Amino acid sequence: MNSIDIFENSIKAYKITEKYHGNYVGLERALFLGWYCELENPCKFCYMSTQKDKIKEPLKARRKLETILAEASIMKRIGWKLEFISGGYGYKIEELNDMIEMIAHIQGCKQYLNLGIIDFEKLNLNNVEGIVGAVETVNPELHQKVCPGKPLENTKEMLLKAKDYDLKTGITIILGMGETEDDIEKLLQMIEELDLNRITFYSLNPQKDTIFEHKTSTTTLNYMNWVSQVRLNYPKLKIISGTWVDKLPNIGPLVMAGSNIITKFPLFSIYGTKYGKTVENEINSTGRELLGSFSDVDVLNSKKELLNSPYVKNIPNESYRINKNLEISEKNLAVLKDMDVNIANKIDSYVKKTTKNAMKYL
Ligand code: SF4
């Protein structure tokens, strides 16, 4: 598609997004449980694949529970929803059930999961809003090459099964690994086939020691082309678009192309800095109302309540809604009570470090 058509599609996509989702753009971030994935044949683009052989004790590559819960709490404070709970393959179902329950309780809302192939029979679904399948690319040959350990058919089967359990579903797609424009049609067919509620796009962030290390990223226009075509074909779909610190100027164009949410930031190192403010400026420049903050140090320090937060506004539109219908066991409530001081200390440490960094930019 030529560049003029991409811009024209984006203008239509921007207007359609407003019609079906209102005038908001939110910020989200995946919550990682750890840095080890036990998938035998790991994905060729993934940072964790470069760490696998270096990690001799996988359990030590997991984050401490208080650290995970502290991050979940701060995200709520600054008005960011969790994009999903993620962390590679290898967690026992009992561990996941407990962690999901506690994260949902701290956040006050149900969560999406991106944790490989889910065993629906064993997973406690009471605090789960939806399941994300890490599709990564819809091009079958490319998929076989870059994700040899997670066949597409298994992911699709899981997503279809999730619907039987009344769960919402989504997929992740990475652009820049070698897909072509013809693959957009395959993506549109997959959204239809799986009846998806949301999609997350990422622009490949080439990782050191992977086959993509020296590759360039996808262009902003190509990214807009994928997002706008999905938006025009699926007006109600929630579209989450990932960026990175070296690509922040693509945020405005991605919002214009139909994105509801912007994701994939190193939150604590850039909150309140010129990078965090650039994210806000990019979103504000499109005329959309930003949900959440990426710069307000008083909000981060709980000195003031954030009003433009999805947790406060409770926007009825599905793309920004908070689903509060939760359950937590007595056992996990007691665990949280025991960890109260540790979580508070961890929050304090994150906030202090982030504030100190942000003060340099005042
Ligand atoms: S399954 Fe996920 S965490 Fe594991 S190697 Fe692939 S992308 Fe990385």
XYZ file of C-alpha atoms and ligand atoms in Angstrom:
370
model
C 0.000 0.000 0.000
C 1.362 3.420 -0.812
C 2.010 6.035 1.850
C -0.939 8.262 0.867
C -3.354 5.332 1.283
C -1.869 4.517 4.677
C -2.447 8.093 5.856
C -5.971 8.141 4.441
C -6.748 4.820 6.139
C -5.345 6.176 9.380
C -7.600 9.234 9.288
C -10.624 6.940 8.853
C -9.302 4.624 11.571
C -8.857 7.538 13.990
C -12.471 8.616 13.505
C -13.821 5.053 13.802
C -11.838 4.523 17.000
C -13.430 7.605 18.530
C -16.903 6.449 17.506
C -16.562 3.022 19.154
C -14.148 3.679 22.027
C -14.491 7.366 22.942
C -11.682 9.882 23.030
C -9.281 8.027 25.358
C -5.818 6.538 25.076
C -4.467 4.493 27.977
C -1.055 3.267 29.093
C -0.467 -0.370 29.971
C 2.450 -2.605 30.821
C 3.006 -6.347 31.096
C 3.782 -7.611 34.579
C 6.629 -10.143 34.393
C 6.921 -12.939 36.915
C 10.494 -13.845 36.042
C 13.228 -14.071 33.435
C 13.401 -17.775 32.716
C 11.377 -19.685 30.147
C 11.644 -23.445 30.162
C 10.360 -23.864 26.597
C 12.746 -26.448 25.133
C 13.055 -24.694 21.836
C 12.781 -20.994 22.740
C 11.681 -18.238 20.394
C 14.427 -16.760 18.259
C 13.678 -13.098 19.020
C 13.256 -13.398 22.766
C 15.555 -11.953 25.409
C 14.844 -14.957 27.624
C 16.203 -17.283 24.926
C 19.583 -15.550 25.285
C 19.562 -16.070 29.048
C 18.460 -19.691 29.171
C 21.908 -21.314 29.103
C 23.320 -18.722 31.483
C 20.709 -19.406 34.163
C 21.837 -22.393 36.201
C 19.105 -22.121 38.825
C 15.810 -21.187 37.153
C 14.026 -20.592 40.440
C 16.430 -17.750 41.193
C 15.444 -16.055 37.923
C 11.963 -15.507 39.302
C 11.003 -12.188 40.788
C 10.160 -12.068 44.466
C 6.439 -11.981 45.146
C 6.653 -8.691 47.058
C 8.390 -7.098 44.061
C 5.660 -8.262 41.681
C 2.921 -7.060 44.022
C 4.641 -3.721 44.641
C 4.784 -3.106 40.904
C 1.095 -4.041 40.526
C 0.232 -1.557 43.276
C 2.242 1.308 41.741
C 0.667 0.665 38.349
C -2.741 1.216 39.881
C -1.534 4.390 41.581
C -0.360 5.925 38.295
C -3.432 4.777 36.355
C -1.962 2.035 34.201
C -3.769 -1.247 33.723
C -1.683 -4.398 33.516
C -1.540 -5.465 29.901
C -1.250 -9.048 31.109
C 0.608 -11.205 33.592
C 3.479 -12.828 31.730
C 6.578 -14.841 32.413
C 7.541 -17.611 30.067
C 6.760 -21.312 30.406
C 7.453 -23.313 33.565
C 5.144 -22.197 36.401
C 3.119 -24.704 38.372
C -0.611 -24.141 38.227
C -0.894 -23.789 42.047
C 1.750 -21.039 42.010
C -0.062 -19.242 39.225
C -3.426 -19.485 40.959
C -2.022 -17.858 44.092
C -0.099 -15.152 42.263
C -3.010 -14.224 39.991
C -5.343 -14.010 42.981
C -3.007 -11.704 44.909
C -2.171 -9.481 41.923
C -5.884 -9.114 41.095
C -6.646 -8.287 44.736
C -3.940 -5.580 44.894
C -5.062 -4.118 41.597
C -8.740 -4.437 42.400
C -9.525 -5.937 39.018
C -9.473 -9.127 36.969
C -6.407 -9.809 34.863
C -5.376 -11.014 31.422
C -2.793 -13.826 31.276
C -0.057 -14.483 28.734
C 1.478 -17.624 30.207
C 1.785 -20.135 27.397
C -0.764 -22.896 26.988
C -3.271 -22.710 29.831
C -4.813 -25.720 31.534
C -8.358 -24.420 31.944
C -9.430 -27.370 34.049
C -6.921 -26.545 36.768
C -6.558 -22.775 36.587
C -8.771 -20.790 38.934
C -10.557 -18.506 36.491
C -12.396 -16.364 39.054
C -9.911 -13.509 38.749
C -9.118 -13.895 35.071
C -10.609 -11.530 32.513
C -8.932 -12.981 29.461
C -6.215 -15.059 27.849
C -3.591 -13.846 25.407
C -1.966 -16.205 22.926
C 1.579 -15.302 21.917
C 1.072 -15.770 18.172
C 3.948 -13.398 17.272
C 3.538 -13.807 13.505
C 0.728 -15.092 11.281
C 3.113 -16.061 8.491
C 3.300 -19.890 8.870
C 6.859 -20.353 7.543
C 8.182 -17.450 9.580
C 6.361 -18.758 12.637
C 7.985 -22.148 12.307
C 11.374 -20.481 12.043
C 11.101 -18.012 14.927
C 8.803 -19.897 17.325
C 9.771 -23.563 16.814
C 8.700 -24.525 20.326
C 5.143 -23.169 20.354
C 3.100 -24.389 17.374
C 0.499 -21.910 16.195
C -2.214 -24.581 16.206
C -1.820 -25.134 19.969
C -2.194 -21.408 20.641
C -5.258 -21.159 18.421
C -6.836 -24.200 20.051
C -6.296 -22.651 23.499
C -7.871 -19.358 22.451
C -10.928 -21.089 21.040
C -11.265 -23.131 24.224
C -11.030 -19.952 26.337
C -14.296 -18.787 24.782
C -16.027 -21.880 26.226
C -15.038 -20.577 29.644
C -16.472 -17.137 28.894
C -13.052 -15.531 28.803
C -11.978 -12.722 26.515
C -9.079 -13.444 24.191
C -6.241 -11.655 22.477
C -3.022 -12.287 20.590
C 0.400 -10.682 20.339
C 1.995 -9.859 16.984
C 5.573 -8.690 16.472
C 6.279 -6.616 13.380
C 9.719 -6.506 11.782
C 10.732 -10.178 11.793
C 10.268 -10.730 8.056
C 6.506 -10.688 7.518
C 5.107 -9.122 4.346
C 2.145 -6.874 3.652
C 0.224 -9.916 2.331
C 0.243 -11.278 5.871
C -2.170 -8.518 6.975
C -4.953 -10.474 5.281
C -3.957 -13.604 7.236
C -4.121 -11.598 10.451
C -7.580 -10.283 9.614
C -8.735 -13.862 8.984
C -7.281 -15.013 12.297
C -9.081 -12.262 14.235
C -12.326 -13.429 12.634
C -11.632 -17.143 13.116
C -10.765 -16.749 16.805
C -13.328 -14.020 17.512
C -10.694 -12.002 19.364
C -11.397 -9.136 21.766
C -7.995 -7.526 21.538
C -4.637 -7.533 19.796
C -1.218 -6.349 20.914
C 1.272 -5.229 18.278
C 4.954 -4.898 19.048
C 7.682 -3.531 16.880
C 10.618 -5.937 17.108
C 13.141 -4.715 19.615
C 16.264 -6.503 18.303
C 17.956 -8.269 21.218
C 21.668 -8.831 21.564
C 22.749 -12.418 20.799
C 19.620 -13.218 18.769
C 19.395 -13.658 14.974
C 17.777 -10.201 14.859
C 20.521 -8.357 16.757
C 21.657 -6.230 13.803
C 18.273 -5.852 12.111
C 16.443 -2.549 11.744
C 12.973 -1.977 13.198
C 9.815 -1.783 11.142
C 8.990 1.678 9.787
C 6.322 3.825 11.400
C 4.333 3.832 8.153
C 4.355 0.039 7.960
C 3.255 -0.145 11.609
C 0.429 2.330 10.866
C -0.609 0.200 7.913
C -1.103 -2.914 10.076
C -2.882 -1.058 12.877
C -5.191 0.970 10.633
C -6.229 -2.038 8.540
C -7.107 -3.991 11.661
C -9.045 -1.004 13.030
C -10.994 -0.471 9.795
C -11.977 -4.138 9.654
C -12.666 -4.550 13.384
C -13.934 -1.248 14.809
C -14.670 -2.680 18.278
C -11.399 -4.549 18.799
C -9.068 -3.245 21.509
C -5.749 -2.415 19.849
C -2.652 -2.171 22.025
C 0.499 -0.902 20.334
C 3.975 -1.361 21.706
C 6.800 1.092 21.294
C 10.211 1.485 22.951
C 12.350 4.362 24.234
C 14.118 4.714 20.879
C 10.787 4.814 19.020
C 8.645 7.196 21.078
C 7.826 9.495 18.110
C 5.803 6.634 16.587
C 3.206 6.949 19.381
C 1.252 9.847 17.824
C 1.021 8.091 14.421
C -0.032 4.807 16.080
C -2.822 6.579 17.962
C -3.908 8.202 14.689
C -3.965 4.731 13.091
C -6.458 3.432 15.661
C -4.582 2.305 18.786
C -6.461 2.411 22.096
C -3.495 1.703 24.325
C 0.260 2.279 24.185
C 2.535 -0.231 25.905
C 6.057 -1.583 26.370
C 7.975 0.980 28.350
C 10.729 0.646 30.925
C 8.400 2.294 33.450
C 10.558 3.085 36.462
C 13.614 4.338 34.581
C 11.711 6.883 32.480
C 8.733 7.989 34.615
C 8.890 11.776 35.019
C 11.854 12.100 32.663
C 11.860 13.742 29.253
C 10.984 10.310 27.832
C 7.905 9.889 30.028
C 6.831 13.433 29.158
C 7.402 12.695 25.464
C 4.978 9.770 25.700
C 2.343 12.078 27.195
C 3.035 14.808 24.625
C 2.758 12.316 21.776
C -0.661 11.155 22.984
C -1.917 14.664 23.807
C -0.823 15.897 20.382
C -3.398 13.583 18.758
C -6.286 15.277 20.572
C -7.026 12.192 22.669
C -7.423 12.286 26.445
C -4.622 10.426 28.203
C -5.585 7.942 30.909
C -2.870 7.522 33.518
C 0.271 9.518 34.136
C 3.866 9.099 32.989
C 5.228 12.214 34.656
C 3.352 13.326 37.771
C 5.705 12.781 40.709
C 3.026 13.734 43.261
C 0.792 10.973 41.924
C 3.680 8.504 42.065
C 4.292 9.506 45.688
C 0.569 9.285 46.574
C 0.495 12.986 47.443
C -2.438 13.432 45.116
C -5.025 11.173 43.516
C -4.969 10.782 39.775
C -8.391 11.598 38.346
C -7.820 10.616 34.728
C -7.255 6.996 35.723
C -9.209 3.994 34.419
C -9.469 2.805 38.051
C -11.157 6.070 39.114
C -13.220 6.877 36.051
C -14.317 3.259 35.511
C -15.056 3.902 31.848
C -17.821 1.588 30.598
C -16.101 0.951 27.244
C -14.588 -2.536 27.233
C -11.172 -1.294 26.099
C -10.618 0.709 29.291
C -13.004 -0.989 31.711
C -12.003 -2.341 35.108
C -13.643 -5.661 35.941
C -13.877 -5.704 39.727
C -15.696 -8.960 40.345
C -13.003 -10.723 42.381
C -12.481 -13.579 44.796
C -9.593 -14.188 47.169
C -9.065 -17.096 49.551
C -8.501 -16.676 53.284
C -5.106 -18.315 52.772
C -3.931 -15.696 50.272
C -5.382 -12.839 52.305
C -3.247 -14.061 55.202
C -0.171 -14.258 52.928
C -0.773 -10.666 51.842
C -1.168 -9.547 55.440
C 2.122 -11.209 56.369
C 3.868 -9.546 53.448
C 2.346 -6.134 54.036
C 5.519 -4.500 55.346
C 7.728 -6.093 52.679
C 5.425 -4.915 49.900
C 5.280 -1.397 51.376
C 9.087 -1.291 51.606
C 9.437 -2.417 48.018
C 6.925 0.213 46.858
C 8.862 2.809 48.800
C 12.138 1.755 47.226
C 10.723 1.828 43.651
C 9.085 5.220 44.248
C 12.171 6.798 45.836
C 14.476 5.648 43.050
C 12.069 6.757 40.332
C 11.439 10.126 42.014
C 15.173 10.800 42.369
C 15.636 10.145 38.676
C 12.604 12.273 37.724
C 13.799 15.246 39.811
C 16.705 15.726 37.373
C 14.126 16.677 34.730
C 12.167 19.285 36.719
S 7.568 -18.613 24.995
Fe 7.691 -16.431 25.496
S 9.231 -16.289 27.104
Fe 9.472 -18.328 26.164
S 11.026 -18.019 24.593
Fe 9.079 -17.714 23.585
S 8.671 -15.483 23.700
Fe 10.317 -15.983 25.166
